[in-house]
Short mmCIF file of C-alpha atoms in Angstrom, two decimals:
data_model
loop_
_atom_site.label_atom_id
_atom_site.label_comp_id
_atom_site.label_asym_id
_atom_site.label_seq_id
_atom_site.Cartn_x
_atom_site.Cartn_y
_atom_site.Cartn_z
CA GLY A 3 -18.58 6.50 4.89
CA GLN A 4 -15.04 7.42 5.05
CA ASN A 5 -14.17 10.24 3.08
CA ILE A 6 -10.40 12.33 2.38
CA ASP A 7 -10.68 15.32 0.42
CA GLN A 8 -7.42 17.17 -0.80
CA PRO A 9 -6.98 19.60 -3.68
CA THR A 10 -6.40 17.57 -7.10
CA GLU A 11 -3.41 20.15 -8.16
CA MET A 12 -1.39 22.88 -6.94
CA THR A 13 1.43 25.27 -8.41
CA ALA A 14 3.88 27.17 -6.67
CA THR A 15 7.19 28.74 -7.04
CA GLU A 16 10.66 27.86 -6.50
CA GLY A 17 11.80 29.44 -3.08
CA ALA A 18 8.22 29.93 -1.85
CA ILE A 19 6.39 28.24 0.59
CA VAL A 20 2.95 25.79 -0.30
CA GLN A 21 0.27 24.83 2.26
CA ILE A 22 -1.65 21.45 1.32
CA ASN A 23 -4.87 20.69 3.05
CA CYS A 24 -6.47 17.46 3.99
CA THR A 25 -9.94 17.22 5.33
CA TYR A 26 -11.11 13.76 6.59
CA GLN A 27 -14.40 12.31 7.89
CA THR A 28 -13.39 8.45 9.07
CA SER A 29 -14.82 5.91 11.10
CA GLY A 30 -12.19 5.73 14.13
CA PHE A 31 -9.16 7.67 13.98
CA ASN A 32 -5.66 6.14 14.60
CA GLY A 33 -3.50 8.90 12.89
CA LEU A 34 -2.51 10.66 9.84
CA PHE A 35 0.06 10.34 7.44
CA TRP A 36 1.78 12.40 5.09
CA TYR A 37 3.72 10.48 1.50
CA GLN A 38 5.51 11.90 -1.18
CA GLN A 39 4.84 9.99 -4.60
CA HIS A 40 7.08 11.00 -7.57
CA ALA A 41 5.54 10.40 -10.77
CA GLY A 42 6.20 6.62 -11.89
CA GLU A 43 7.47 5.47 -7.98
CA ALA A 44 6.39 4.32 -5.03
CA PRO A 45 5.36 6.70 -1.94
CA THR A 46 7.70 7.53 0.48
CA PHE A 47 6.97 8.38 3.82
CA LEU A 48 6.97 12.32 4.87
CA SER A 49 5.11 12.65 8.40
CA TYR A 50 2.70 11.41 11.30
CA ASN A 51 0.64 13.10 13.53
CA VAL A 52 -1.95 11.44 15.88
CA LEU A 53 -1.87 14.39 18.51
CA ASP A 54 -3.16 17.97 17.99
CA GLY A 55 -0.54 20.56 16.75
CA LEU A 56 2.62 20.94 14.55
CA GLU A 57 5.30 18.52 13.62
CA GLU A 58 8.32 20.11 11.89
CA LYS A 59 11.08 18.08 10.05
CA GLY A 60 13.36 19.95 8.22
CA ARG A 61 11.39 21.97 5.23
CA PHE A 62 8.33 20.26 6.10
CA SER A 63 5.98 20.52 8.52
CA SER A 64 2.37 18.99 9.43
CA PHE A 65 -0.52 19.99 11.65
CA LEU A 66 -3.12 18.01 12.75
CA SER A 67 -7.08 19.61 14.17
CA ARG A 68 -8.61 16.08 15.22
CA SER A 69 -11.79 18.08 16.27
CA LYS A 70 -11.78 19.56 12.81
CA GLY A 71 -10.65 16.72 10.80
CA TYR A 72 -8.01 19.01 9.32
CA SER A 73 -4.89 18.71 8.27
CA TYR A 74 -2.06 20.66 6.35
CA LEU A 75 1.20 19.72 4.74
CA LEU A 76 3.72 22.78 4.97
CA LEU A 77 6.41 22.93 2.44
CA LYS A 78 9.26 25.58 2.95
CA GLU A 79 11.80 26.76 0.46
CA LEU A 80 10.66 24.95 -2.17
CA GLN A 81 12.60 23.28 -4.58
CA MET A 82 12.05 21.43 -7.97
CA LYS A 83 12.53 17.93 -6.76
CA ASP A 84 9.49 19.02 -4.48
CA SER A 85 7.39 18.20 -7.64
CA ALA A 86 5.27 15.34 -7.14
CA SER A 87 2.06 13.98 -5.48
CA TYR A 88 1.51 14.40 -2.05
CA LEU A 89 -0.75 11.89 -0.43
CA CYS A 90 -2.77 12.42 2.51
CA ALA A 91 -3.70 8.99 4.33
CA VAL A 92 -5.70 8.68 7.55
CA LYS A 93 -5.56 5.18 9.78
CA GLY A 94 -9.10 4.45 10.68
CA SER A 95 -11.04 1.99 13.25
CA ASN A 96 -9.41 -1.02 11.62
CA TYR A 97 -5.63 0.22 11.38
CA GLN A 98 -5.93 0.24 7.48
CA LEU A 99 -4.99 3.43 6.06
CA ILE A 100 -7.67 5.22 4.16
CA TRP A 101 -5.93 7.64 0.88
CA GLY A 102 -6.67 10.38 -0.44
CA ALA A 103 -6.84 10.89 -4.23
CA GLY A 104 -3.35 13.03 -3.68
CA THR A 105 -2.10 16.67 -4.67
CA LYS A 106 -0.07 16.96 -7.54
CA LEU A 107 2.55 19.76 -6.63
CA ILE A 108 3.89 21.46 -9.49
CA ILE A 109 7.13 24.04 -9.09
CA LYS A 110 7.64 26.50 -11.50
CA PRO A 111 11.37 28.15 -11.63
CA GLY B 8 14.96 4.07 8.01
CA ALA B 9 12.79 0.75 7.25
CA VAL B 10 13.58 -0.90 3.95
CA VAL B 11 10.92 -2.78 1.95
CA SER B 12 12.22 -4.61 -1.28
CA GLN B 13 10.02 -5.27 -4.16
CA HIS B 14 11.03 -7.58 -7.26
CA PRO B 15 10.79 -7.40 -9.86
CA SER B 16 10.84 -3.94 -10.94
CA TRP B 17 9.57 -4.23 -14.68
CA VAL B 18 7.51 -7.37 -16.15
CA ILE B 19 6.74 -7.84 -19.62
CA CYS B 20 5.02 -10.77 -20.33
CA LYS B 21 2.49 -12.51 -22.90
CA SER B 22 -1.30 -12.94 -21.85
CA GLY B 23 -2.05 -15.94 -20.07
CA THR B 24 1.14 -15.78 -17.91
CA SER B 25 1.05 -16.20 -14.07
CA VAL B 26 3.72 -13.40 -12.33
CA LYS B 27 4.48 -13.56 -9.27
CA ILE B 28 5.85 -10.55 -7.06
CA GLU B 29 7.86 -10.76 -4.18
CA CYS B 30 8.25 -8.11 -1.02
CA ARG B 31 10.71 -8.38 1.20
CA SER B 32 10.88 -5.95 4.63
CA LEU B 33 14.88 -6.13 5.04
CA ASP B 34 15.41 -4.98 8.45
CA PHE B 35 12.27 -5.36 10.45
CA GLN B 36 9.68 -7.31 10.84
CA ALA B 37 6.55 -6.69 8.95
CA THR B 38 3.27 -8.04 11.02
CA THR B 39 1.16 -6.95 8.15
CA MET B 40 1.81 -6.54 4.23
CA PHE B 41 -0.32 -4.36 1.71
CA TRP B 42 -0.61 -5.03 -1.64
CA TYR B 43 -1.67 -2.12 -3.66
CA ARG B 44 -2.67 -1.32 -7.59
CA GLN B 45 -2.02 2.24 -9.18
CA PHE B 46 -3.48 3.48 -12.51
CA PRO B 47 -1.86 6.36 -14.33
CA LYS B 48 -2.54 9.62 -12.83
CA GLN B 49 -4.96 7.73 -10.19
CA SER B 50 -4.58 6.98 -6.29
CA LEU B 51 -3.43 3.80 -4.67
CA MET B 52 -5.89 1.27 -4.35
CA LEU B 53 -5.75 -1.37 -1.70
CA MET B 54 -5.97 -4.80 -2.98
CA ALA B 55 -5.67 -7.11 -0.13
CA THR B 56 -4.18 -7.30 3.63
CA SER B 57 -2.14 -10.04 4.56
CA ASN B 58 -0.94 -10.88 8.33
CA GLU B 59 1.63 -13.71 8.46
CA GLY B 60 0.15 -17.32 8.64
CA SER B 61 -3.26 -16.47 7.82
CA LYS B 62 -5.15 -15.67 4.75
CA ALA B 63 -5.45 -12.60 2.94
CA THR B 64 -8.41 -10.00 3.32
CA TYR B 65 -9.45 -9.13 -0.13
CA GLU B 66 -10.97 -5.89 -0.80
CA GLN B 67 -14.36 -5.81 -2.19
CA GLY B 68 -14.28 -6.36 -6.16
CA VAL B 69 -10.44 -7.86 -5.82
CA GLU B 70 -10.65 -11.67 -7.17
CA LYS B 71 -9.02 -13.50 -4.64
CA ASP B 72 -8.23 -16.44 -7.32
CA LYS B 73 -6.78 -14.21 -9.44
CA PHE B 74 -4.46 -12.52 -7.16
CA LEU B 75 -2.88 -15.06 -4.99
CA ILE B 76 -1.22 -13.73 -1.78
CA ASN B 77 0.83 -15.77 0.41
CA HIS B 78 2.22 -14.20 3.52
CA ALA B 79 4.77 -16.92 4.57
CA SER B 80 6.90 -15.25 7.21
CA LEU B 81 7.05 -11.91 8.95
CA THR B 82 10.02 -10.96 6.44
CA LEU B 83 8.18 -12.23 2.89
CA SER B 84 4.90 -11.59 1.10
CA THR B 85 4.12 -12.30 -2.70
CA LEU B 86 1.48 -11.79 -5.06
CA THR B 87 0.91 -14.08 -7.61
CA VAL B 88 -1.25 -12.85 -10.80
CA THR B 89 -2.90 -15.90 -12.22
CA SER B 90 -3.16 -16.10 -16.26
CA ALA B 91 -2.55 -12.01 -16.47
CA HIS B 92 -4.21 -10.53 -19.31
CA PRO B 93 -3.89 -6.88 -20.64
CA GLU B 94 -6.32 -5.37 -18.24
CA ASP B 95 -4.26 -6.55 -15.74
CA SER B 96 -1.29 -4.02 -16.56
CA SER B 97 -0.66 -1.87 -13.89
CA PHE B 98 1.81 -0.35 -11.63
CA TYR B 99 1.63 -3.09 -8.04
CA ILE B 100 3.06 -1.92 -4.92
CA CYS B 101 3.55 -3.62 -1.78
CA SER B 102 3.85 -2.02 1.57
CA ALA B 103 5.12 -3.73 5.22
CA TRP B 104 3.74 -2.56 8.79
CA GLY B 105 5.83 -3.33 11.94
CA GLY B 106 2.59 -3.34 14.01
CA ARG B 107 3.09 -0.52 16.09
CA GLY B 108 0.58 2.20 16.13
CA GLY B 109 2.49 5.40 14.91
CA GLN B 110 4.65 3.33 12.39
CA PRO B 111 3.95 4.29 8.98
CA GLN B 112 3.51 1.86 6.26
CA HIS B 113 6.98 1.30 4.27
CA PHE B 114 6.80 0.75 0.54
CA GLY B 115 8.72 -1.36 -2.16
CA ASP B 116 9.83 0.64 -4.98
CA GLY B 117 6.57 -0.90 -7.22
CA THR B 118 6.24 -3.47 -9.91
CA ARG B 119 5.56 -2.31 -13.26
CA LEU B 120 3.81 -4.93 -14.98
CA SER B 121 3.06 -5.19 -18.86
CA ILE B 122 0.88 -7.88 -20.46
CA LEU B 123 0.79 -7.85 -23.86
#
């Protein structure tokens, strides 16, 4: 079967760094996406990885290891507005996205 | 960045009413549009995938006669919830994809549907 695992909830402190992990088992791999979703709103695109390595975009970075079926999203200099759910999604062999359940990130002052 | 417009944002209506939700890609042509449903504190659930000019592909358990999808052009898809009942109350979100592998799906702002 196809499966994407990420922690249900994480807590971090304003100004700190947090890493949200995602492991996947899918039939085929055509890229991994990270999205941010604030409560009551639609997801917004954060990053895309298709090759192994680190993609950096401002305070956010995303890493991929295809051999390990593993990715992480790294958030630096956390701000209160970063409190949201972070969704990991893998594009499988039929080009549809397979979604993880999301990680709720709580930022404390 | 790519913009997807979804209307209406909120719908409150009586049981038995049919509700149409529109999803438009404003600045790119969407080869494929996706319709999702999300219950509170749960993940996105894909309902159906639609390609311009062809019939939508529905996920298992989603009634195609209940949730009518029309993808008339490369910039517009509609979802009609027919004879809606309280159990259809949910957050419905569309997304649009331009067809190139590395392109992300871009989401509309979602429609919150409440059936009384």
